[in-house]
Short mmCIF file of C-alpha atoms and ligand atoms in Angstrom, two decimals:
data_model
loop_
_atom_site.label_atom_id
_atom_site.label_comp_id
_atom_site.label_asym_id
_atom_site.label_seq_id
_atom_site.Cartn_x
_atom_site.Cartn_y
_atom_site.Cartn_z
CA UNK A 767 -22.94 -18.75 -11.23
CA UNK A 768 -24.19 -15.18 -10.68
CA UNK A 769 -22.46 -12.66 -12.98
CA UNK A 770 -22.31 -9.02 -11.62
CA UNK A 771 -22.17 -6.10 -13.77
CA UNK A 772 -21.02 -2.84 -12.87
CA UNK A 773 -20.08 0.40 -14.38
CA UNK A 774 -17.62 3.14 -13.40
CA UNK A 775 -16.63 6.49 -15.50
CA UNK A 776 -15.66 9.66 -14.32
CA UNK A 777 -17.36 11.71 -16.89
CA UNK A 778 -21.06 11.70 -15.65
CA UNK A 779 -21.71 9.23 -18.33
CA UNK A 780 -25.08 8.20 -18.56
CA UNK A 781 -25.38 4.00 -18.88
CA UNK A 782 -29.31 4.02 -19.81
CA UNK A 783 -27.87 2.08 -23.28
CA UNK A 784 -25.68 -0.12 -21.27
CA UNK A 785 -28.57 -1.02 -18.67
CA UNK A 786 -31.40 -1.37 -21.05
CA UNK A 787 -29.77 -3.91 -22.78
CA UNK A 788 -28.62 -5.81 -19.85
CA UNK A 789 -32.54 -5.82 -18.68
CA UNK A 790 -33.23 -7.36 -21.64
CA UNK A 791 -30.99 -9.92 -20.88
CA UNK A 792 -32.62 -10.36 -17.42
CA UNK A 793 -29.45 -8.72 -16.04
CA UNK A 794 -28.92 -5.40 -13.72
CA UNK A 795 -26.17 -3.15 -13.35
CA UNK A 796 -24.73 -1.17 -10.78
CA UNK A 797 -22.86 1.96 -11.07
CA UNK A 798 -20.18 2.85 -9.29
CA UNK A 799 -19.36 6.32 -8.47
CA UNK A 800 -15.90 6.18 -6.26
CA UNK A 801 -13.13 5.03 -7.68
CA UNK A 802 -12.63 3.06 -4.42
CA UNK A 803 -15.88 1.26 -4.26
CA UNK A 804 -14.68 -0.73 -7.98
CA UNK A 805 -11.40 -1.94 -5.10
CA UNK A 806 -14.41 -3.27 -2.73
CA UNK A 807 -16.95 -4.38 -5.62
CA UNK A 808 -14.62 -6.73 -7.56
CA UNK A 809 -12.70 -8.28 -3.95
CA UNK A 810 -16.17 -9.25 -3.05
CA UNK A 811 -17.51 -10.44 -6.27
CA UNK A 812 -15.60 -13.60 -8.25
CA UNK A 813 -17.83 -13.49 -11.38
CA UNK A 814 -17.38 -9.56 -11.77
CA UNK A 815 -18.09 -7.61 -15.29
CA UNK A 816 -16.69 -4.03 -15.08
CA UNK A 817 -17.36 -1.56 -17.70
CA UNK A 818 -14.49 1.03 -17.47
CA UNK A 819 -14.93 4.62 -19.12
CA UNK A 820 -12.78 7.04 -18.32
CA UNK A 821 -11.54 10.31 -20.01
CA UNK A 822 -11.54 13.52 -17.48
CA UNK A 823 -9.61 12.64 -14.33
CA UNK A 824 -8.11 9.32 -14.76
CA UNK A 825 -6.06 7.81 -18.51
CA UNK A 826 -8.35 5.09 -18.98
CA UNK A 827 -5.37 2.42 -20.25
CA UNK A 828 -3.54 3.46 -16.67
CA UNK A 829 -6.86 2.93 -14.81
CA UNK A 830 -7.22 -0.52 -16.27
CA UNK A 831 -3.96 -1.70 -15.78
CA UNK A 832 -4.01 -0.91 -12.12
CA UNK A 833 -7.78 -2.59 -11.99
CA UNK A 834 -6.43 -5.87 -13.70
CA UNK A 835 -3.41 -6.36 -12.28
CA UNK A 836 -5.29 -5.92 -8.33
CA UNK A 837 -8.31 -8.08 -9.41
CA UNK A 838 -7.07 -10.53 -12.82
CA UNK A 839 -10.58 -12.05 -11.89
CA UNK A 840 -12.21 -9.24 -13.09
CA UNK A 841 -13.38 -9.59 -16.41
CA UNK A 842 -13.09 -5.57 -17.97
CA UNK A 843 -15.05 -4.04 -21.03
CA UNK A 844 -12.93 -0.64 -21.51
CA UNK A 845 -14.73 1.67 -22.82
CA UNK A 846 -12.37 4.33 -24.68
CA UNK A 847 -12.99 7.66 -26.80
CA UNK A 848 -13.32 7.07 -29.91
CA UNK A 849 -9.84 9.13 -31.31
CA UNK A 850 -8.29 6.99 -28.86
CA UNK A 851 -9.26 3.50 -29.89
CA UNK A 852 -6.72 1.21 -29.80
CA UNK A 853 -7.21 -2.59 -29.76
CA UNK A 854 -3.82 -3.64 -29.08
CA UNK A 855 -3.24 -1.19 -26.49
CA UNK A 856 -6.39 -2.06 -24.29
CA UNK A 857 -5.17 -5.90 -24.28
CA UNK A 858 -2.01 -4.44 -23.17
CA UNK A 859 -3.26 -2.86 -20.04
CA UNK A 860 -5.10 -6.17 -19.23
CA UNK A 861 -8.75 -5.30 -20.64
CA UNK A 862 -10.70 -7.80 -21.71
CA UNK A 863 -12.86 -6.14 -24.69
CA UNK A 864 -13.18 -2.66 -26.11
CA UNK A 865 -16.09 -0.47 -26.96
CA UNK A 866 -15.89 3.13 -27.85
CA UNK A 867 -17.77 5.80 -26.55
CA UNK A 868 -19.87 6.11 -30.17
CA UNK A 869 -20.35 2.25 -29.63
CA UNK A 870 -23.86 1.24 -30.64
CA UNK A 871 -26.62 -1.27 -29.65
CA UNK A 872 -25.70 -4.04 -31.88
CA UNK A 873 -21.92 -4.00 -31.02
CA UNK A 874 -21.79 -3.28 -27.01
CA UNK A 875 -24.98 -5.85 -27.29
CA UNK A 876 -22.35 -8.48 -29.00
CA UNK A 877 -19.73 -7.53 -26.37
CA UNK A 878 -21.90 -8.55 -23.45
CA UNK A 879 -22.65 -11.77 -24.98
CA UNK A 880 -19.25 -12.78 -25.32
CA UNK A 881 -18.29 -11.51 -21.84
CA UNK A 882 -21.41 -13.91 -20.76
CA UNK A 883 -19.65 -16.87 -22.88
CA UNK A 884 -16.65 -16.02 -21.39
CA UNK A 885 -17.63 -16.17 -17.60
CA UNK A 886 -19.61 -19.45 -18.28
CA UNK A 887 -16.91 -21.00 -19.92
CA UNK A 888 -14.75 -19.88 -16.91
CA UNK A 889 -17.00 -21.20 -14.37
CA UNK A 890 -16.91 -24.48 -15.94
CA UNK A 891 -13.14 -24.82 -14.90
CA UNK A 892 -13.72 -23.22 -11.60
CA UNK A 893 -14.06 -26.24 -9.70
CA UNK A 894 -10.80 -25.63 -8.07
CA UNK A 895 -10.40 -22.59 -6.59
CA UNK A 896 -8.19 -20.71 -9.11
CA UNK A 897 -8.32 -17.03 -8.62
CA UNK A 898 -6.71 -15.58 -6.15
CA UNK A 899 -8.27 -12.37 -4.97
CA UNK A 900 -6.18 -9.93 -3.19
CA UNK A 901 -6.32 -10.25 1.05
CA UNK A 902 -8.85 -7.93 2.58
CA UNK A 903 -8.11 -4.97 4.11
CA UNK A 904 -4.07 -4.66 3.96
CA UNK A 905 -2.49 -2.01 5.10
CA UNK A 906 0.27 -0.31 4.20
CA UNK A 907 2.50 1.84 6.61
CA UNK A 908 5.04 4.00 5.29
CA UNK A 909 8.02 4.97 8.29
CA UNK A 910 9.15 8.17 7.12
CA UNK A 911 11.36 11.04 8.45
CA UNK A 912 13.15 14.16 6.39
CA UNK A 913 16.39 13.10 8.31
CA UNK A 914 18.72 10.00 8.74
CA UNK A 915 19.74 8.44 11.85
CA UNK A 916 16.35 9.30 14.15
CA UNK A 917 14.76 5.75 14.25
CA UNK A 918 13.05 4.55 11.10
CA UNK A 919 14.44 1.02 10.79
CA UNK A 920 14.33 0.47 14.76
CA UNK A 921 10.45 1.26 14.41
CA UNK A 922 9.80 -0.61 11.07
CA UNK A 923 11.64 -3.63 12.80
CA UNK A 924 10.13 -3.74 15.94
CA UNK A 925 6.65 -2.54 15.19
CA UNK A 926 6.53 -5.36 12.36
CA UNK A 927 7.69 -7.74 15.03
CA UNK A 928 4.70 -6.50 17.32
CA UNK A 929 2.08 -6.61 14.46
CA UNK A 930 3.63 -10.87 14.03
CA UNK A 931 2.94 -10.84 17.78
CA UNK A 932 0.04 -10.00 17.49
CA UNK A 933 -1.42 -12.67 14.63
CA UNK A 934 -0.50 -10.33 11.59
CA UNK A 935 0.97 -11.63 8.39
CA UNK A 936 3.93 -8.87 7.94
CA UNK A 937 5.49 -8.30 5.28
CA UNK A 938 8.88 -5.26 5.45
CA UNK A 939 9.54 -3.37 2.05
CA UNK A 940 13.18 -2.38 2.44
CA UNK A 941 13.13 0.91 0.60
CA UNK A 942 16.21 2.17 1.48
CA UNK A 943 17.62 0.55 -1.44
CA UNK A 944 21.63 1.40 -1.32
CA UNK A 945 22.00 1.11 2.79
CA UNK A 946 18.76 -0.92 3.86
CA UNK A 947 19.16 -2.86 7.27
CA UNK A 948 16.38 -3.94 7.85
CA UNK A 949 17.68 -7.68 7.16
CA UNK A 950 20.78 -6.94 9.39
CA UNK A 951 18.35 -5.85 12.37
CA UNK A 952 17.33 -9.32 12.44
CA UNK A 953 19.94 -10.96 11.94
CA UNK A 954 19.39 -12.36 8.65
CA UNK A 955 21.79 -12.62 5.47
CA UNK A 956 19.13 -12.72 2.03
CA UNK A 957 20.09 -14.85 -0.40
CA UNK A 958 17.59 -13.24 -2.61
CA UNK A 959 16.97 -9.01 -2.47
CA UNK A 960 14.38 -7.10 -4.48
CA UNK A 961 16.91 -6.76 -7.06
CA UNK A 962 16.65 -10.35 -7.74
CA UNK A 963 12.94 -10.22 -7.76
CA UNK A 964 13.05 -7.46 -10.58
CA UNK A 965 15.89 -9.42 -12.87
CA UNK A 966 14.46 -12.58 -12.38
CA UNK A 967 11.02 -12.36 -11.82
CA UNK A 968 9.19 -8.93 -13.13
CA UNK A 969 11.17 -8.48 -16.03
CA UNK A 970 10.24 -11.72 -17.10
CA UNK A 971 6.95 -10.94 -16.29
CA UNK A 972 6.78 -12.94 -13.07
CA UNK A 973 5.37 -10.68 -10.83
CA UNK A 974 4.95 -13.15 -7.63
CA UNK A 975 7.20 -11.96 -4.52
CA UNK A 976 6.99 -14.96 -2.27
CA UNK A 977 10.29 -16.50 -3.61
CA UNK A 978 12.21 -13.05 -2.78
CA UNK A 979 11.08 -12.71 0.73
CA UNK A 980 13.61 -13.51 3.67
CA UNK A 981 11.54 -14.90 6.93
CA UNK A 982 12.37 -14.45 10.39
CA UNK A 983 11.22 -16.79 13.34
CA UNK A 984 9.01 -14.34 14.54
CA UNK A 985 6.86 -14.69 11.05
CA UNK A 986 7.89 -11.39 9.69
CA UNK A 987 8.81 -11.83 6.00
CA UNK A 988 11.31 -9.06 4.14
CA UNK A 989 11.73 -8.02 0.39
CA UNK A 990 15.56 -7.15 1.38
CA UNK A 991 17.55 -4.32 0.25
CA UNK A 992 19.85 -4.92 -2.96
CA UNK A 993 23.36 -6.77 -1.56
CA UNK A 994 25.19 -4.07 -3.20
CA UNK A 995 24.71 0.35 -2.95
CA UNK A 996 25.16 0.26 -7.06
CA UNK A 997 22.27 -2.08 -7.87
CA UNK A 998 19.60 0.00 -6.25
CA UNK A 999 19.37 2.06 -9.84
CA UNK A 1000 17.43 -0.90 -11.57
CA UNK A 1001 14.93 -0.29 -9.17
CA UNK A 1002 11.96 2.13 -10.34
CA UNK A 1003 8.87 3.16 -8.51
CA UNK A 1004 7.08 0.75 -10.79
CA UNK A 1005 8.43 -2.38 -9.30
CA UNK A 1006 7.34 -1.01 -5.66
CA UNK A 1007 3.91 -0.55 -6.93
CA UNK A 1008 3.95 -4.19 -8.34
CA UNK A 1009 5.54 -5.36 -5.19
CA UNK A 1010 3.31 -4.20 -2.83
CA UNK A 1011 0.13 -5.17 -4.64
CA UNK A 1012 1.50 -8.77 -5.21
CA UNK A 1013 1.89 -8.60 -1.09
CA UNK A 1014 -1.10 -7.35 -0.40
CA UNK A 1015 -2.33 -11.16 -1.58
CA UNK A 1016 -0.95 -12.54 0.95
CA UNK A 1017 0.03 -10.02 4.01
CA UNK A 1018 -2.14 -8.40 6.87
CA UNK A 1019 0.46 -5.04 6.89
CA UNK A 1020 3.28 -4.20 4.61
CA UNK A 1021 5.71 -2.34 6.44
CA UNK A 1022 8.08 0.34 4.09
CA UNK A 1023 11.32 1.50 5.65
CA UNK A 1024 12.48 4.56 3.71
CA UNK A 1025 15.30 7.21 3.70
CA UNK A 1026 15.37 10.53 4.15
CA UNK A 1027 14.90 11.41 0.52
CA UNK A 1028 12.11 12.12 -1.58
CA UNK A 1029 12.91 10.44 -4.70
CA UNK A 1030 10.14 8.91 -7.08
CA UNK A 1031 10.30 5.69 -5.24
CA UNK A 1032 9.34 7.19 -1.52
CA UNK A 1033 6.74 9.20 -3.00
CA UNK A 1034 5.04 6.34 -5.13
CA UNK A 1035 5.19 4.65 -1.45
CA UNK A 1036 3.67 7.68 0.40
CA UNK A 1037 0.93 7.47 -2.33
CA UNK A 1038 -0.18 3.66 -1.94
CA UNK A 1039 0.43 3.69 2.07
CA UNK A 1040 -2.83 4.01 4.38
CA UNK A 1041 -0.84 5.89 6.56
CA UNK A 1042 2.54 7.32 7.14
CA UNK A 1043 4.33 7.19 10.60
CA UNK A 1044 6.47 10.40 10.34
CA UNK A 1045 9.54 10.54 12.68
CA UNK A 1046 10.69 13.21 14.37
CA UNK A 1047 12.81 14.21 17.81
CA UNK A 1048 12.34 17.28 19.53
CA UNK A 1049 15.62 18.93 18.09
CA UNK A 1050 14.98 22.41 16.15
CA UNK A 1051 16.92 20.93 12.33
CA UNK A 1052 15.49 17.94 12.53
CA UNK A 1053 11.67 19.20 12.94
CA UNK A 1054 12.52 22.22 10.31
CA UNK A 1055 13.23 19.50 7.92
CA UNK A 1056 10.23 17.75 9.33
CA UNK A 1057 8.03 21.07 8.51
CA UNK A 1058 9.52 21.29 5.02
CA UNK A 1059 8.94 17.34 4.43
CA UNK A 1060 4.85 17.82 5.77
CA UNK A 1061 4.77 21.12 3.14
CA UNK A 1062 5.51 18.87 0.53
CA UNK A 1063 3.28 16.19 1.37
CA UNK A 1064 0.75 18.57 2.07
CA UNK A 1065 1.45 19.94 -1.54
CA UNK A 1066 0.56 16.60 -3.05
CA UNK A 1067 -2.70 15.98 -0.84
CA UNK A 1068 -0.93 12.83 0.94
CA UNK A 1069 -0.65 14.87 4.77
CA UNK A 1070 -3.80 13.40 6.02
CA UNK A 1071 -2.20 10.04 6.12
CA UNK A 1072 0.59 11.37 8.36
CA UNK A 1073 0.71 9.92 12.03
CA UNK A 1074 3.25 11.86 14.12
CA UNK A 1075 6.11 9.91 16.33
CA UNK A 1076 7.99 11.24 18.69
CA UNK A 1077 11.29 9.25 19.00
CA UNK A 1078 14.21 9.44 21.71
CA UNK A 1079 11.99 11.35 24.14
CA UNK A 1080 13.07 12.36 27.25
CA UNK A 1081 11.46 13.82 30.33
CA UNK A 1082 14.78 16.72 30.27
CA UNK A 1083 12.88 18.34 27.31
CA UNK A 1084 13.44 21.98 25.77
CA UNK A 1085 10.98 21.63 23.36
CA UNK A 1086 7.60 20.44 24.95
CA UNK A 1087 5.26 18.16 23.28
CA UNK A 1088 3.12 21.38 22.70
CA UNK A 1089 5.93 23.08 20.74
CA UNK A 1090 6.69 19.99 18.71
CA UNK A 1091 2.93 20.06 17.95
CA UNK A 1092 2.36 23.26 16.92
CA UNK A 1093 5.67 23.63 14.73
CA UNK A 1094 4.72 20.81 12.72
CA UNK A 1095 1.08 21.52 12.68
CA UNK A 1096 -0.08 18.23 13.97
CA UNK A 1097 -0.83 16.23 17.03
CA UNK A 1098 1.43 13.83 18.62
CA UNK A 1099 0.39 9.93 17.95
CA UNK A 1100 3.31 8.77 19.95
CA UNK A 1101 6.29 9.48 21.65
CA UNK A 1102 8.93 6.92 22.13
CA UNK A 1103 10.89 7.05 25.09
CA UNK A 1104 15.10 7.13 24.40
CA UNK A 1105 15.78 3.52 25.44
CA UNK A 1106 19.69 4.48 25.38
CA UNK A 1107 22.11 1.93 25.44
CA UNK A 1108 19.77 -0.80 25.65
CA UNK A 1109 18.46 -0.31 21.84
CA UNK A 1110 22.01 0.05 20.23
CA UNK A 1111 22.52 -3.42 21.97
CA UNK A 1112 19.49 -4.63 20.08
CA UNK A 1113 20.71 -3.62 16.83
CA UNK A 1114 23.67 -5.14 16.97
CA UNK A 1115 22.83 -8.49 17.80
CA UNK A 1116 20.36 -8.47 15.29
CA UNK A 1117 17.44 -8.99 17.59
CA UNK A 1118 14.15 -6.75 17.48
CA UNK A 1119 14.01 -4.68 20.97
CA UNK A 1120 10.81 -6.01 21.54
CA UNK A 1121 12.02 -9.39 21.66
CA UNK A 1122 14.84 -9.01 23.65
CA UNK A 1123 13.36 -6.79 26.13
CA UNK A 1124 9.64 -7.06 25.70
CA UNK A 1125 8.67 -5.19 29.32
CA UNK A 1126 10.46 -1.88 29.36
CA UNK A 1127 9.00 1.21 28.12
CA UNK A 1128 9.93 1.47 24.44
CA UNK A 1129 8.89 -2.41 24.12
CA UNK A 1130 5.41 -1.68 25.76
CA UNK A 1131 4.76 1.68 23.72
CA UNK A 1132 5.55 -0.13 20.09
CA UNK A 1133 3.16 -2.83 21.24
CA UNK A 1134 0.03 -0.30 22.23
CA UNK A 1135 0.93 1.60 18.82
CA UNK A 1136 0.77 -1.72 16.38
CA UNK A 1137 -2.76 -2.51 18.23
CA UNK A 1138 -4.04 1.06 18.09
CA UNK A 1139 -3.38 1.39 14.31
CA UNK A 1140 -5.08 -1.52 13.92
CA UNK A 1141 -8.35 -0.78 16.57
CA UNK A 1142 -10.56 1.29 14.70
CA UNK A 1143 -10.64 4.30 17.09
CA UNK A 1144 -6.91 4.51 16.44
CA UNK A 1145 -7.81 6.08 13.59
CA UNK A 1146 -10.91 8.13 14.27
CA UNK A 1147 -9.11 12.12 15.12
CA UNK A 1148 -10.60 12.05 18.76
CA UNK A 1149 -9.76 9.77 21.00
CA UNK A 1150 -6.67 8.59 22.80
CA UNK A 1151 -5.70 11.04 25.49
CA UNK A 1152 -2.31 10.97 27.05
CA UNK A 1153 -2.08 7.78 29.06
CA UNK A 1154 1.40 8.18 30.79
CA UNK A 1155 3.68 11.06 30.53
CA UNK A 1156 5.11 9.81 27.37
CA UNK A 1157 2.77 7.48 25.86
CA UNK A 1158 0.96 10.01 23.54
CA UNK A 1159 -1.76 9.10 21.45
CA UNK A 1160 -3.56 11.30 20.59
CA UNK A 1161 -5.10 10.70 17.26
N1 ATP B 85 14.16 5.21 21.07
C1 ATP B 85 15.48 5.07 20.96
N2 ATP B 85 16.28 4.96 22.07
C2 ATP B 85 17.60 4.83 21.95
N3 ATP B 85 18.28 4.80 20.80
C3 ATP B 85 17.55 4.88 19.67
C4 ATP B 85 16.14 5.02 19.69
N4 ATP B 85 15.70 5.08 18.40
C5 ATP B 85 16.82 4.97 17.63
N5 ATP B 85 17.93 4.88 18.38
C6 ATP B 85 19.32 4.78 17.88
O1 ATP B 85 19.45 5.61 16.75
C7 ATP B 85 20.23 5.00 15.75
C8 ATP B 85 19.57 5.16 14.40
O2 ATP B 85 18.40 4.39 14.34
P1 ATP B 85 17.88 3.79 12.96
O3 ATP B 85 18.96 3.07 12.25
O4 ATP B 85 16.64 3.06 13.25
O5 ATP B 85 17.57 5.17 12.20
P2 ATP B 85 17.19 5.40 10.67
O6 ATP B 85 16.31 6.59 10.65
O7 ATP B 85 16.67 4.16 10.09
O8 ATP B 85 18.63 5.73 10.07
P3 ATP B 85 19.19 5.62 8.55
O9 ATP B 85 19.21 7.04 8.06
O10 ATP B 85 20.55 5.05 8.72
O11 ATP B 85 18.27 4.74 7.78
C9 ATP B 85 20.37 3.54 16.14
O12 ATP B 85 21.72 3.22 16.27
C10 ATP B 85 19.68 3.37 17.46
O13 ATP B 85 20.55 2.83 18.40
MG1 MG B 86 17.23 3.12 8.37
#
């Protein structure tokens, strides 16, 4: 068993202490300086030692919960200041020793020899494979829009059943917790909703999803929408952050269906999304409300992750692609074509449009969009130029 040992802080903190005494010990350390290189450290490394300090931009109890409860593998010396020290609270948060930033030799020396004892010991029972690390590389997609009624659920449904199509695990957060559909779109009647999952599993400290998920034949798997408009209020943006980083063990892509408001929940979703598929149509309220929702986001650092679709275009425009571009500030990543009566059908027999009618336009463009978000020049800001009239993707 290889131990590796590394160190993050976002003071500047100097670890010569911390590193001289691990040479003695025939041991190196590495120190981290992004916050998201500890995320790709510890998924890569089973016997992982991280020493945690942190004081200026990050609460050092918060930064360790989040640590521990992504990576439990992960074996955590916190390292707090020393008006702050508190035992109990660090075991709280999921750390698994404490020094202080006055710590000396002698005592961060003992420290490191018990974490040693403590991963050997481990390893000895490690002859199944125990931990679960989290799945590599999940992404979460936000489908967002400032207004109601313009296409959110039809997207989140059919684009998860393109990503299943396409050998993605796919999991569906329905977030709009009083009037979610998302089940109803595919014809499927939960027995369990999220709501269950927080009264019978988190509260109890039982943070595993799998139970609560309803599957569809196509593979998609949803975290349903309470069964009734009144129990959506036990639901805080906590339990979304603990849901989707107990899915993001076992899914490719979590898909989150929102509404149009921007309550704690949809922001706390905005903020651990990748990206965020904005909706909009070409009509003059909707992409005012559509400016005002990208000033906010913009406000809170989270507009880079915006992608922007087009929905219900039509070739009888008044508002070009251009205009709709340079009102919202953004380029166009894809316009879907108004499929009229033909989508409304979909929805009410509770089969995903790209099932039922998997060649025409709308099926086609939801298909190139799942594989482009996933391609990596998808993402890269050059790139896709216009390849039919309507299939826009530009970023
Ligand atoms: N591209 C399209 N072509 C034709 N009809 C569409 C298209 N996109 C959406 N619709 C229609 O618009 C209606 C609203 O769609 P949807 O329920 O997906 O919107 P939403 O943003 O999720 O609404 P809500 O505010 O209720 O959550 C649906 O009845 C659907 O028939
Ligand atoms: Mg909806």
């Amino acid at each position: 068993m290889s131990i590796k040992w590394y160190f993050y802080s976002d003071t500047n903190s100097r670890v010569d202490e911390i590193e001289l005494i691990l040479q003695k010990r025939s041991q190196s350390l590495t120190s981290i300086q992004k916050l998201d290189d500890i995320y790709v450290k510890l998924e890569q490394t089973p016997h992982a030692i991280l020493f945690l300090k942190a004081n200026t931009v990050y609460n050092v109890y918060d930064l360790c919960q989040e640590v521990s409860a992504l990576y439990p593998h992960a074996y955590i010396i916190l390292i707090a200041p020393d008006n702050n020290e508190n035992v109990k609270k660090a075991m709280h948060v999921g750390a698994s020793n404490l020094l202080t930033f006055s710590s000396h030799e002698e005592e961060i020396t003992e420290v490191i020899i018990q974490a040693q004892k403590f991963m050997s010991l481990r390893a000895k029972q490690e002859n199944t494979p125990v931990l679960q690390l989290t799945k590599k590389n999940t992404k979460v997609i936000s489908i967002s829009s400032s207004k109601g009624g313009i296409g959110r659920t039809m997207l989140t449904v059919n684009l998860a059943t393109a990503l299943a199509k396409q050998g993605k695990k796919v999991a569906i957060i329905d977030a709009n917790l009083q009037f979610g559909e998302v089940a109803l779109l595919f014809d499927i009647k939960p027995k369990l909703t999220i709501y269950d999952w927080v009264k019978e599993g988190y509260d109890r400290g039982l943070f595993s999803t799998e139970k609560y998920m309803s599957k569809h034949s196509t593979g998609v798997s949803i975290l349903a929408a309470p069964q009734r408009p009144e129990f959506f209020e036990a639901i805080t943006e906590q339990h979304i952050e603990t849901a989707v980083n107990e899915l993001k063990k076992y899914y490719d892509v979590i898909l989150i269906d929102h509404t149009s408001t921007l309550s704690e929940i949809h922001l706390k979703s905005l903020v651990l999304s990748d990206e965020i598929l904005l909706i909009t149509t070409n009509d003059i309220p909707v992409l005012r409300s559509n400016r005002l929702f990208l000033d906010t986001l913009q406000s809170l650092q989270l507009s880079g992750k915006v992608k922007l679709v087009l929905n219900r275009d039509s070739r009888k425009k008044a508002i070009s692609d251009k205009k709709v571009e340079e009102i919202l500030q953004i380029p166009l990543y894809a316009s879907l074509p108004d499929q009229g009566q033909q989508v409304a059908a979909s929805i009410n027999e509770g089969i995903p449009f790209l099932l039922k009618n998997s060649r025409v336009v709308l099926s086609k463009v939801i298909f190139q969009m799942a594989q482009k978000l996933f391609s990596e020049t998808g993402n890269r800001l050059e790139g896709y130029k216009k390849q039919k009239s309507w299939l826009a993707f530009s970023k």
